[in-house]
XYZ file of C-alpha atoms in Angstrom:
615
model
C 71.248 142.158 95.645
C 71.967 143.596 92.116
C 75.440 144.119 91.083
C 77.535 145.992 88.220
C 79.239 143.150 85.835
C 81.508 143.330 82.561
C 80.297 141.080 80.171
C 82.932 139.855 77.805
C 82.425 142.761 75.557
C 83.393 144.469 78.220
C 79.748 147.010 78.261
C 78.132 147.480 81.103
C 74.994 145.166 82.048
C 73.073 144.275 85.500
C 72.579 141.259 87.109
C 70.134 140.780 89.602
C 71.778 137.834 91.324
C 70.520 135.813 94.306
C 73.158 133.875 94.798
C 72.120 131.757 98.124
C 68.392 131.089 96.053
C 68.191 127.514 95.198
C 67.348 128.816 91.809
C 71.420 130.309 90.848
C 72.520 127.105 93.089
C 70.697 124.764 91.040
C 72.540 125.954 88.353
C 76.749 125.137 89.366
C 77.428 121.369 89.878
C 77.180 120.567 93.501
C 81.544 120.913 93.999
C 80.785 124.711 93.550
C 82.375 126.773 96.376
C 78.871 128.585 96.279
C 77.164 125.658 98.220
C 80.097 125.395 100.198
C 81.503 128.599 101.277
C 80.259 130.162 104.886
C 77.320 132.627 104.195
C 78.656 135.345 105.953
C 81.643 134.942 102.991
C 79.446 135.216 100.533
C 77.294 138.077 101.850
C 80.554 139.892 102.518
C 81.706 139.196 99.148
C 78.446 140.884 97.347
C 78.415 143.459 99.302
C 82.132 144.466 99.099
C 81.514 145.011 95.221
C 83.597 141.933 94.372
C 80.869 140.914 91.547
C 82.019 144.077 89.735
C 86.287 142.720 90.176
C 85.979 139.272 89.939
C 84.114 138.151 86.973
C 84.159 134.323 88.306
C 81.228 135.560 90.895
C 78.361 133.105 90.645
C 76.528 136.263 88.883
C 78.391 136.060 85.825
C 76.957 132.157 85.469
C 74.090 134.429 83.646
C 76.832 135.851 81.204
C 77.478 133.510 77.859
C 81.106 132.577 77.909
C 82.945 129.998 75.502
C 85.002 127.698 77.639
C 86.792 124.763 77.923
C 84.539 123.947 81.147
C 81.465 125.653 81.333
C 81.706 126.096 84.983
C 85.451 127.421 85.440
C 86.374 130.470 86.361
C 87.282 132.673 83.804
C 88.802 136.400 83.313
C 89.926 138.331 80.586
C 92.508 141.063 80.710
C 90.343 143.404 79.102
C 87.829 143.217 82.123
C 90.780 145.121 84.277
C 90.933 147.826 81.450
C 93.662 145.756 79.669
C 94.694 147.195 75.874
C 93.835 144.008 73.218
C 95.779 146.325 70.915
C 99.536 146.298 72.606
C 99.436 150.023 72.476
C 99.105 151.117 76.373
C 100.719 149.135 79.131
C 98.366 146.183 80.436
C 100.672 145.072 83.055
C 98.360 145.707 86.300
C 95.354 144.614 83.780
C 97.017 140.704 83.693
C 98.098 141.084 87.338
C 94.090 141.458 88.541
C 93.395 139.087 85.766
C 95.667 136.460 87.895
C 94.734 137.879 91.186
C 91.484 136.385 90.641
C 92.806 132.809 89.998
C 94.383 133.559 93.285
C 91.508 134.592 95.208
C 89.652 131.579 93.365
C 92.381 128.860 95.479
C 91.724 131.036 98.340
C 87.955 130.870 98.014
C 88.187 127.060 97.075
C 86.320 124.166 99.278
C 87.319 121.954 97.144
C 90.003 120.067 98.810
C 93.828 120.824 98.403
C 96.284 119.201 95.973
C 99.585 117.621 97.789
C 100.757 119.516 101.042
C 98.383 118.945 103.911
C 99.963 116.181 105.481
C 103.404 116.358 104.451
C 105.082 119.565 103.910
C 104.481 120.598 107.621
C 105.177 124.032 106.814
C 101.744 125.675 107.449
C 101.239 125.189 103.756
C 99.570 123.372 101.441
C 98.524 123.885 97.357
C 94.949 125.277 96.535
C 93.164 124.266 93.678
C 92.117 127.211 91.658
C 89.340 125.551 89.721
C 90.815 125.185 86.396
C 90.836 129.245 86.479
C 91.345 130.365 82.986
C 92.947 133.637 81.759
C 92.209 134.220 78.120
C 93.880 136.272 76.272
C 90.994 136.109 73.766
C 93.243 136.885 70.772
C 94.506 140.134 72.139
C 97.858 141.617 72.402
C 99.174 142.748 75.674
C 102.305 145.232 76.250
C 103.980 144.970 79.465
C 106.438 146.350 81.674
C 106.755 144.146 84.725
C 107.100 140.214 85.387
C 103.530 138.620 86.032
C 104.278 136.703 89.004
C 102.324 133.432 89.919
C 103.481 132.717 93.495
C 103.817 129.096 95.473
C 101.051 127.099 96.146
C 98.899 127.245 93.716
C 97.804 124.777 90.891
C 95.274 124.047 88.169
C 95.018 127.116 85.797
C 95.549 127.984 82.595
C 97.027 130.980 80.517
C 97.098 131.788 76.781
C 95.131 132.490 73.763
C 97.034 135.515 72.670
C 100.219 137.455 73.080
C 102.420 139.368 75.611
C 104.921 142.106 74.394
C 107.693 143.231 76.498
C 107.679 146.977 76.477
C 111.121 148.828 75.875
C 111.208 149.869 79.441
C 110.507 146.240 80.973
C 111.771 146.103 84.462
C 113.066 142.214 84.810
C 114.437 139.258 84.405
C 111.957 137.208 82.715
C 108.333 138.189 81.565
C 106.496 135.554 83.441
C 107.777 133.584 86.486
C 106.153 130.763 88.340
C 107.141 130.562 92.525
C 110.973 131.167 93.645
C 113.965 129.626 92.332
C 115.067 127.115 95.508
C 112.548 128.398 97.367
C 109.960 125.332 97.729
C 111.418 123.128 100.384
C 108.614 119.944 100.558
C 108.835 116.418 99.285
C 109.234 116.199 95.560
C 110.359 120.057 95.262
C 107.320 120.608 93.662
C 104.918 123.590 95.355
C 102.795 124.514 92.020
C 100.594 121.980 89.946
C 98.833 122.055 86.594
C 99.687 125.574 85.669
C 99.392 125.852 81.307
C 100.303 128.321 78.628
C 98.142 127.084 75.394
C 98.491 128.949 72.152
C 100.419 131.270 73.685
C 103.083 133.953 71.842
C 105.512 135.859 73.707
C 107.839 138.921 72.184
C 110.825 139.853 74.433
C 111.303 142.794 72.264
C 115.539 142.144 73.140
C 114.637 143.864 76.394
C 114.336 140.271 79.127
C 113.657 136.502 78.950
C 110.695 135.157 78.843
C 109.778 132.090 80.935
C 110.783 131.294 84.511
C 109.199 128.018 85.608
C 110.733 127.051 89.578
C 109.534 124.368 91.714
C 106.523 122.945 89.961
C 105.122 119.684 88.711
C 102.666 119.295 85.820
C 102.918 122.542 83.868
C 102.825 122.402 80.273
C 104.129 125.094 77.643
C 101.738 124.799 74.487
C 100.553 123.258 72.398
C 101.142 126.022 69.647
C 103.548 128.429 71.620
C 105.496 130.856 69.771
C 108.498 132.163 71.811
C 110.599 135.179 70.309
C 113.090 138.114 70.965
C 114.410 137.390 74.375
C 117.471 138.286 76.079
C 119.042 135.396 78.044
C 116.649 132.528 78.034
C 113.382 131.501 76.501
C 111.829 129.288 79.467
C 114.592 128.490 82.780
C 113.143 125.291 84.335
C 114.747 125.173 88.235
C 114.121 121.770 89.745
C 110.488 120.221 90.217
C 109.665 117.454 87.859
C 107.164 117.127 84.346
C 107.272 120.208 82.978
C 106.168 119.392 79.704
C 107.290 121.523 76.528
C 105.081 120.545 73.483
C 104.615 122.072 70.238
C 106.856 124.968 70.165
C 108.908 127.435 68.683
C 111.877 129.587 70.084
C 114.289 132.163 68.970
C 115.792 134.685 69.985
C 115.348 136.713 66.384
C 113.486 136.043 63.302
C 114.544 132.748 61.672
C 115.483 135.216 58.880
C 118.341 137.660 60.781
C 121.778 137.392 59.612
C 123.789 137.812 62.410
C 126.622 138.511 60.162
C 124.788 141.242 58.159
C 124.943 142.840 61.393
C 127.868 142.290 63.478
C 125.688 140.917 66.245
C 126.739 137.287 67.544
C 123.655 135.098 69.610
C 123.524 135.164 73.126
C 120.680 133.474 74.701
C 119.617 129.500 75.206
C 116.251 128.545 73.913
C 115.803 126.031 76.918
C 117.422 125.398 79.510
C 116.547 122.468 82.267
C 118.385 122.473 85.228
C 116.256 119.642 87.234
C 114.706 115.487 86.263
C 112.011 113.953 85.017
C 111.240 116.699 82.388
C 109.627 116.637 78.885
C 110.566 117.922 75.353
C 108.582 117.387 72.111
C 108.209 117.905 69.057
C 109.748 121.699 69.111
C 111.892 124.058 67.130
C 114.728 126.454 68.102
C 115.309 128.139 64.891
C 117.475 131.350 66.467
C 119.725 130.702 69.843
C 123.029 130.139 70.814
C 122.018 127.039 72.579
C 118.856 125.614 71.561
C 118.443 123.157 74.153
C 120.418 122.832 77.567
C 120.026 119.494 80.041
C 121.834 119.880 83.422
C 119.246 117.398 84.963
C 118.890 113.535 84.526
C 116.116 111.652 83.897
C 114.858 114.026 81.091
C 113.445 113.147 78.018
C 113.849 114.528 74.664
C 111.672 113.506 71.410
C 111.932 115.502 68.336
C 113.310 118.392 68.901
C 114.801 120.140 65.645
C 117.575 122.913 66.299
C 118.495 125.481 63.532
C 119.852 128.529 63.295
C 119.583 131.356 60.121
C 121.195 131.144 57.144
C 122.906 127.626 58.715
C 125.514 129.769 59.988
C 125.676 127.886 63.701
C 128.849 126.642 63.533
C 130.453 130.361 62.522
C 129.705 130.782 66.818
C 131.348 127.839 68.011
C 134.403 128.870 69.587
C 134.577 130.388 72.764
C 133.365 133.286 73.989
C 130.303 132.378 72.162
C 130.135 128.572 71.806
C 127.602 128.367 70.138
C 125.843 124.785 70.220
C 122.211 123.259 68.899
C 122.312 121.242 72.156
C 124.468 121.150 75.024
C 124.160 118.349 77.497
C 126.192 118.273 81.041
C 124.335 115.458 82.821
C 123.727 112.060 82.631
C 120.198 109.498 82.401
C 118.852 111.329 79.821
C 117.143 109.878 77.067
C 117.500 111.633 73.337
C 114.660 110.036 70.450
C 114.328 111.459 67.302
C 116.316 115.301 67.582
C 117.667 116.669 64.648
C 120.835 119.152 64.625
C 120.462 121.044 61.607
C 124.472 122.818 61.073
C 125.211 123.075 64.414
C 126.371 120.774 67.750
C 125.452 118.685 70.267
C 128.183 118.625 72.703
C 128.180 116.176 75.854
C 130.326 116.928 78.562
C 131.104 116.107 82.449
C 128.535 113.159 83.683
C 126.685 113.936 80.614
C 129.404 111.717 78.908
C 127.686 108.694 80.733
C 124.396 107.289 80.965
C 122.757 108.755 78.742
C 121.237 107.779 75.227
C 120.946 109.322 71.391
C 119.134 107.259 69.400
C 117.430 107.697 65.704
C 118.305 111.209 65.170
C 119.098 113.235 62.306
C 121.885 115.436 61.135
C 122.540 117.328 58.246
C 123.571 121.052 56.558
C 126.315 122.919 57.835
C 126.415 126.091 56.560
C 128.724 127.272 52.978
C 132.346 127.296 54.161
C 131.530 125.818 57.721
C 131.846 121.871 56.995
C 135.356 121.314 57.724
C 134.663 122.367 61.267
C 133.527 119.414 63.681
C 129.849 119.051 64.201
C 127.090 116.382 64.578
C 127.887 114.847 68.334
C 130.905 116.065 70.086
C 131.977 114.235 73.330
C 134.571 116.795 75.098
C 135.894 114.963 78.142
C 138.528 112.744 79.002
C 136.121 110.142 80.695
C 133.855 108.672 78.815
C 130.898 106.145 79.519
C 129.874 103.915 80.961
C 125.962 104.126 80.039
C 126.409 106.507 76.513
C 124.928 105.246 73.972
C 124.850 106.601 70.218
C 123.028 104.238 67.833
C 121.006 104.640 64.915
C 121.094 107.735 63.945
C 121.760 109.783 60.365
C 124.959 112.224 59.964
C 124.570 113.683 56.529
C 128.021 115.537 56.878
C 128.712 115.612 59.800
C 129.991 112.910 62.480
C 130.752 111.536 65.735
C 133.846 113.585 67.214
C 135.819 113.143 70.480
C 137.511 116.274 71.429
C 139.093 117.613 74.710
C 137.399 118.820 77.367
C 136.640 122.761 77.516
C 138.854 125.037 78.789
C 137.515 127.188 81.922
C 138.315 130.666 82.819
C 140.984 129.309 85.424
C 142.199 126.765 82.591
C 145.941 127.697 83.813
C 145.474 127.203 87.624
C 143.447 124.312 87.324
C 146.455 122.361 84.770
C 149.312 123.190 86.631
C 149.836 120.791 88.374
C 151.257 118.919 85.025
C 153.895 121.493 84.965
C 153.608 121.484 81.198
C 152.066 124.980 81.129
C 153.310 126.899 77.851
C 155.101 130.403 78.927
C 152.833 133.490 79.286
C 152.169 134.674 75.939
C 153.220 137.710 74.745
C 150.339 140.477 74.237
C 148.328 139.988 71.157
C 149.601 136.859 70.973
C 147.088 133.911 70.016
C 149.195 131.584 71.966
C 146.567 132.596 75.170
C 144.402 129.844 73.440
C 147.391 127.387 73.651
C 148.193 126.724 77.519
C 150.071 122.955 76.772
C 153.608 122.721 75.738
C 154.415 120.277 73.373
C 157.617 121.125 72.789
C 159.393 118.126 74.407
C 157.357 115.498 72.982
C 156.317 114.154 69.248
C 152.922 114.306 68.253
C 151.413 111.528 65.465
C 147.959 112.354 63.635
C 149.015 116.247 62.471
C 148.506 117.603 58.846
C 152.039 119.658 57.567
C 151.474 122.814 55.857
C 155.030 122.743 53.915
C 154.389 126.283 52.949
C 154.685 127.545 56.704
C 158.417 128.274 57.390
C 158.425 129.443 60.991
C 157.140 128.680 64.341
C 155.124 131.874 64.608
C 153.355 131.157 61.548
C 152.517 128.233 62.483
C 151.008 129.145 65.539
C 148.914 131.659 63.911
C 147.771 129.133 61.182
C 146.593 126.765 64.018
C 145.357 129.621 65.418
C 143.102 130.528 62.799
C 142.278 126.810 62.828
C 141.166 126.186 65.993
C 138.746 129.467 65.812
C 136.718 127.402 63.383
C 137.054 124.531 65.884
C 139.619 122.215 64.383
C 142.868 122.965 65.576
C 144.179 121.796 69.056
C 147.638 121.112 68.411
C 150.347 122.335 66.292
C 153.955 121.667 66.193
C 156.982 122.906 64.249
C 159.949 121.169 63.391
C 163.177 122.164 62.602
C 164.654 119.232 60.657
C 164.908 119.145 56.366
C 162.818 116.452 56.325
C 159.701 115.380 57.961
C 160.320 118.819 59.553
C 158.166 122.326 59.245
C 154.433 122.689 60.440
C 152.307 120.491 61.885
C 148.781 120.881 63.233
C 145.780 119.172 64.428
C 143.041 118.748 62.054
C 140.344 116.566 64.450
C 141.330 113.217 63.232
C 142.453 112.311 66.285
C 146.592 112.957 68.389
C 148.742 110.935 69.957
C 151.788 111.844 71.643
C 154.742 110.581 73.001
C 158.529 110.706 72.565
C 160.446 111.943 70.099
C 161.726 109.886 67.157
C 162.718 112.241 64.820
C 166.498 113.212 65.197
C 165.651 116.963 65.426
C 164.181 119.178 68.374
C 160.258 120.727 68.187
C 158.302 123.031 69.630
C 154.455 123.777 69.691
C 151.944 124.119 71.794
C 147.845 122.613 72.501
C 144.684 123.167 74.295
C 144.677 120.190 76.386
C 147.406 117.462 77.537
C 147.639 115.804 73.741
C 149.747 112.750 76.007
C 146.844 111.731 78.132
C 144.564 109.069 76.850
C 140.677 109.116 77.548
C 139.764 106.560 79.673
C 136.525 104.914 77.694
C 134.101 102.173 79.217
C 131.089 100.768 78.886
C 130.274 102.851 75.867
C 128.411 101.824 72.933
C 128.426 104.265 69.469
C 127.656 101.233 66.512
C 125.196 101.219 63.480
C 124.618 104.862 62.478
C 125.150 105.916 59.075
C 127.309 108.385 57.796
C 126.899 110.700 53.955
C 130.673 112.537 52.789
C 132.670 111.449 55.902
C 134.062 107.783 56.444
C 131.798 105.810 59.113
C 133.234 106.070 62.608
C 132.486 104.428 65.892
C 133.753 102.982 69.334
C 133.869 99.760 67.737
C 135.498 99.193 63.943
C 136.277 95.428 61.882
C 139.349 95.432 59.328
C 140.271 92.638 57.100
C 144.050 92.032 55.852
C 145.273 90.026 52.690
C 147.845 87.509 52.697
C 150.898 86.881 51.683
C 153.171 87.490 55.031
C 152.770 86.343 58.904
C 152.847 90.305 60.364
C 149.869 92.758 59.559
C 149.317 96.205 61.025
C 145.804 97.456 60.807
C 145.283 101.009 61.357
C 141.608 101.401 62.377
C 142.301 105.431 63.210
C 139.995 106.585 60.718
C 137.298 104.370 62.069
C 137.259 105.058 65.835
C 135.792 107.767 67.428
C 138.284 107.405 70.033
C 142.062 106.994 68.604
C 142.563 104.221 71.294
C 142.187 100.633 71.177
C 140.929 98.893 74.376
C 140.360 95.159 73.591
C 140.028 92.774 70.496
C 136.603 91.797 70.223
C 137.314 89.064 67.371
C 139.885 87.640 65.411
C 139.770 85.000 63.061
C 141.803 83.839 60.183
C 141.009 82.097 56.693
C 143.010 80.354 53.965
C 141.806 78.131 51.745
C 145.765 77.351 51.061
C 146.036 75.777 54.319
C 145.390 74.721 57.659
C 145.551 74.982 61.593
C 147.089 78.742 61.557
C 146.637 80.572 64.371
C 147.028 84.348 65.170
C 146.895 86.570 68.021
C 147.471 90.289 68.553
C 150.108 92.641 69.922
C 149.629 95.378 72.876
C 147.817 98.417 70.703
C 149.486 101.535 69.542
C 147.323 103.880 69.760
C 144.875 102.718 67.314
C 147.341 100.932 65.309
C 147.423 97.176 65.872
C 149.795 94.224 64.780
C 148.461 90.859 63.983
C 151.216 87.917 63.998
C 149.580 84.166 62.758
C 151.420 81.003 64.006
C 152.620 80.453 60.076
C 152.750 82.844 56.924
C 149.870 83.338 55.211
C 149.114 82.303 51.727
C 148.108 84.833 49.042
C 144.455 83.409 49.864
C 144.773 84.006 53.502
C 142.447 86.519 55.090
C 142.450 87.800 58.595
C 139.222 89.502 60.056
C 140.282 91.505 63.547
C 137.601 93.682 64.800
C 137.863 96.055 68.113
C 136.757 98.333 70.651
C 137.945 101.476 71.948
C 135.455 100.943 74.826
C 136.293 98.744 78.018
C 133.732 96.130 78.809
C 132.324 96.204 82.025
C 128.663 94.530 80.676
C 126.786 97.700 80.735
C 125.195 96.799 77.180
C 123.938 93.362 76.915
């Protein structure tokens, strides 16, 4: 029969194409559906016209293509009367360009991939031949998701750009199956579905990427993700999805939010399921750059900016701005690098779950006395976290209270320590603790601030940067006036100052972490004192009674257990020591007799409870 084909210049040109001849079938490897498919198929298919749609027709083996695999299928766009120039809407263009992938699974002898004798659902995933839709350089504007439903696998996507048009109608430009729809063993009901050398422009209009229930798709190499609204790429559940070789932001690496009186909004990545992949990418524009709610995910070299270094200007609530944000636990970090911003663990993801070898560095002018490099906001730490090996170039290991949720009130009252409603315009909103009956250690005093009030509002301005969780104000002459939390660390207990206070906090300042199995030893630290869950002290003789004060060298301001303690003097012999209960993370030393001025004792601790997790 002769039929009308599109070459890939998209002119006109006629094939005369006998496609059951030995002589066409001689020329596609023998696991061709050609030599395969019924005859009356076929005949129905060349008669129907489908040479001139579907440019994978056996026909178009006569048409020169460059490909990847010289025998997979293989559309453009542009054959569907798509727009290479982004000027006129090519949305129904890519949707018959992935139609024919689709018809391609359908069409497929090949075998199936996973599903034909366990998901028992009257489905089962088609291969689609290693379909390929190629952009071929061009830019495409459009206006509706493109939409690659369940049970489908082996294709590929990319090799030019999609533009959201300003009247988009959607969530995200591209979406792959049905978030929770794909009920079968291993949640996974797409395979092998890629995005090469792809860009994407959300034009501020959606998000981009919607990957749900799949295993083995991969994002780049050399993707270039930009504009969008809410997310760059949601993963939902399935298992190795592979990012590799990216870039994301949600503006130019060059917009000053500031400038502009904008604030960011979306999260670069998010993973909400296991077993998934991160390398070697860049956020350089989000206001979270990476986002793990799953376990058993691996991160290597991942690099999170933001412009002008200004991250940590976002970091208090309603914003919160982080560089990455990590809620679960079994999770494996290698190699990331937060550039001014931070990587806050929280919930489960304050156990199990490893940082190792990573980098951090440049806070933006103004920003560095605001807490960044890790931040572990919880009350329960461990066991499993580990932190080890890694660079802070001004930046450092911080523990800090858990965050506040929108029913912060209802959820603490049953502490019955809840501060009085504030009155309107009143910061104290961000202040739901009174502290007013107890004495809190490990505050700076402002001696210029005179009243309560002003106190409040100087904490308040404090804790906006994200450094200020408690303040206090006391009434007595001396060691009276303002008090407030500067991150080093507060403990709290009864008064012992002879005159009353008031104040207020964020969390319950009196409650102590509970910290176990949790390793944070042998990183290095550039303009801030080295901290960790385990610190080593020496103190000089003369005397038999020596408090060491290892606050300043704990992450956690708690002391758990004495790991070792040994004394030395060359004056004499046979002393002994041992150590008091811990305050805090104070600690008292008393040896069996007085040290000489040659005596030395060595005590080093751990704010971590052993329970052998690390070995």
């Amino acid at each position: 029969f002769t039929s009308h084909v599109h070459d890939r210049s998209g002119s006109m040109v006629f094939l005369v194409t006998a496609i059951m001849s030995l002589g066409v079938c001689a020329n596609v490897p023998r696991s061709h559906p050609v030599h395969k498919a019924p005859r009356a198929l076929i005949n129905r298919i060349a008669g129907s016209g489908h040479a001139v749609a579907n440019p994978y027709h056996p026909g178009h083996l006569a048409t020169p293509h460059t490909l990847t695999s010289t025998f997979a299928p293989r559309s453009t766009p542009m054959m569907f009367g798509g727009d290479p120039t982004g000027v006129k809407d090519s949305t129904q263009a890519l949707q018959l360009a992935i139609s024919v992938c689709l018809n391609q699974s359908k069409l497929s002898p090949n075998g199936n991939f996973p599903g034909d004798t366990s998901f028992n659902n009257g489905h089962a995933i088609r291969d689609m031949g290693g379909c390929q839709i190629d952009l071929a350089g061009g830019e495409y504007l459009i206006s509706a998701p493109l939409v690659i439903p369940e049970y489908n696998a082996n294709m590929n996507f990319g090799g030019g750009s999609l533009v959201a048009a300003p009247n988009f109608q959607g969530d995200f430009m591209i979406v792959i199956g049905i978030d929770g729809s794909c009920k079968v063993p291993q949640g996974s009901c797409n395979i092998d579905i890629n995005f090469p050398n792809l860009f994407m422009d959300g034009s501020h209009v959606t998000s981009l990427m919607q990957i749900n229930n799949v295993m083995g798709v991969t994002i780049g190499p050399g993707g270039y993700f930009l504009n969008f609204t809410s997310y760059g790429v949601q993963i939902n559940h399935g298992h190795e999805v592979m990012i590799d070789r990216t870039w994301w932001g949600e503006t130019n690496f060059d917009f000053d939010y500031t400038k502009y009186g904008s604030v960011p909004n979306a999260t670069a990545i998010q993973i909400n399921g296991n077993d998934h992949y991160v390398l070697n990418s860049i956020v350089f524009s989000s206001r979270v750059g990476l986002e793990i709610n799953g376990a058993a995910d691996y991160m290597q070299g991942v690099h999170v900016w933001f412009p002008m270094n200004r991250a940590l200007a976002f970091m208090a609530p309603p914003v919160s701005a982080k560089a990455f944000f990590v809620t679960r636990g079994g999770n494996r970090f290698e190699g990331c690098y937060a550039d001014g911003g931070r990587c806050v663990f929280v919930d489960t993801g304050l156990s199990k779950n490893r940082w190792m070898n990573g980098f951090e560095c440049c806070a933006g002018g103004g920003l560095g006395q605001i807490n960044h490099g890790i931040i572990l906001a919880g009350d329960t730490i461990g066991p499993g976290l580990e932190i080890t090996h890694n660079m802070f170039g001004g930046g450092s290991v911080w523990h800090e209270p858990a965050p506040s949720t929108s029913n912060d009130r209802d959820v603490r009252a049953h502490y019955q320590k809840i501060a009085p409603p504030p009155p309107p315009g009143s910061c104290a909103k961000q202040f739901t603790y009174n502290v007013s009956t107890v004495q809190c250690n490990g505050l700076t005093n402002d001696q210029s601030i005179s009243t309560a009030d002003a106190c409040e509002q100087r904490c308040c301005a404090e804790q906006a940067q994200g450094s200020c969780n408690v303040w206090q104000f006391g009434t007595g002459a001396e060691g009276g006036g303002c008090w407030f939390d500067t991150g080093s660390g507060v403990n709290c207990g009864p008064v012992h100052n002879g005159f009353p206070w008031v104040g207020g906090a964020t969390y319950d300042p009196s409650a102590t972490a509970k910290i176990v199995g949790t390793r944070i030893s042998d990183n290095s630290f550039t303009g801030l004192s080295g901290v960790g869950s385990r610190a080593a002290l020496t103190a000089a003789g003369p005397g038999s009674t020596f408090t060491l004060n290892f606050c300043d060298h704990l992450v956690f301001k708690s002391i758990a257990l004495v790991r070792t303690l040994t004394v030395t003097d060359t004056a004499s012999v046979g002393i002994s020591a041992h150590a008091l209960p811990a305050q805090g993370c104070n600690l008292t030393v008393v040896t069996s007799s007085p040290l000489s001025a040659q005596g030395v004792i060595f005590v080093e601790v751990d704010s971590s409870a052993y329970d052998g997790a690390f070995v």
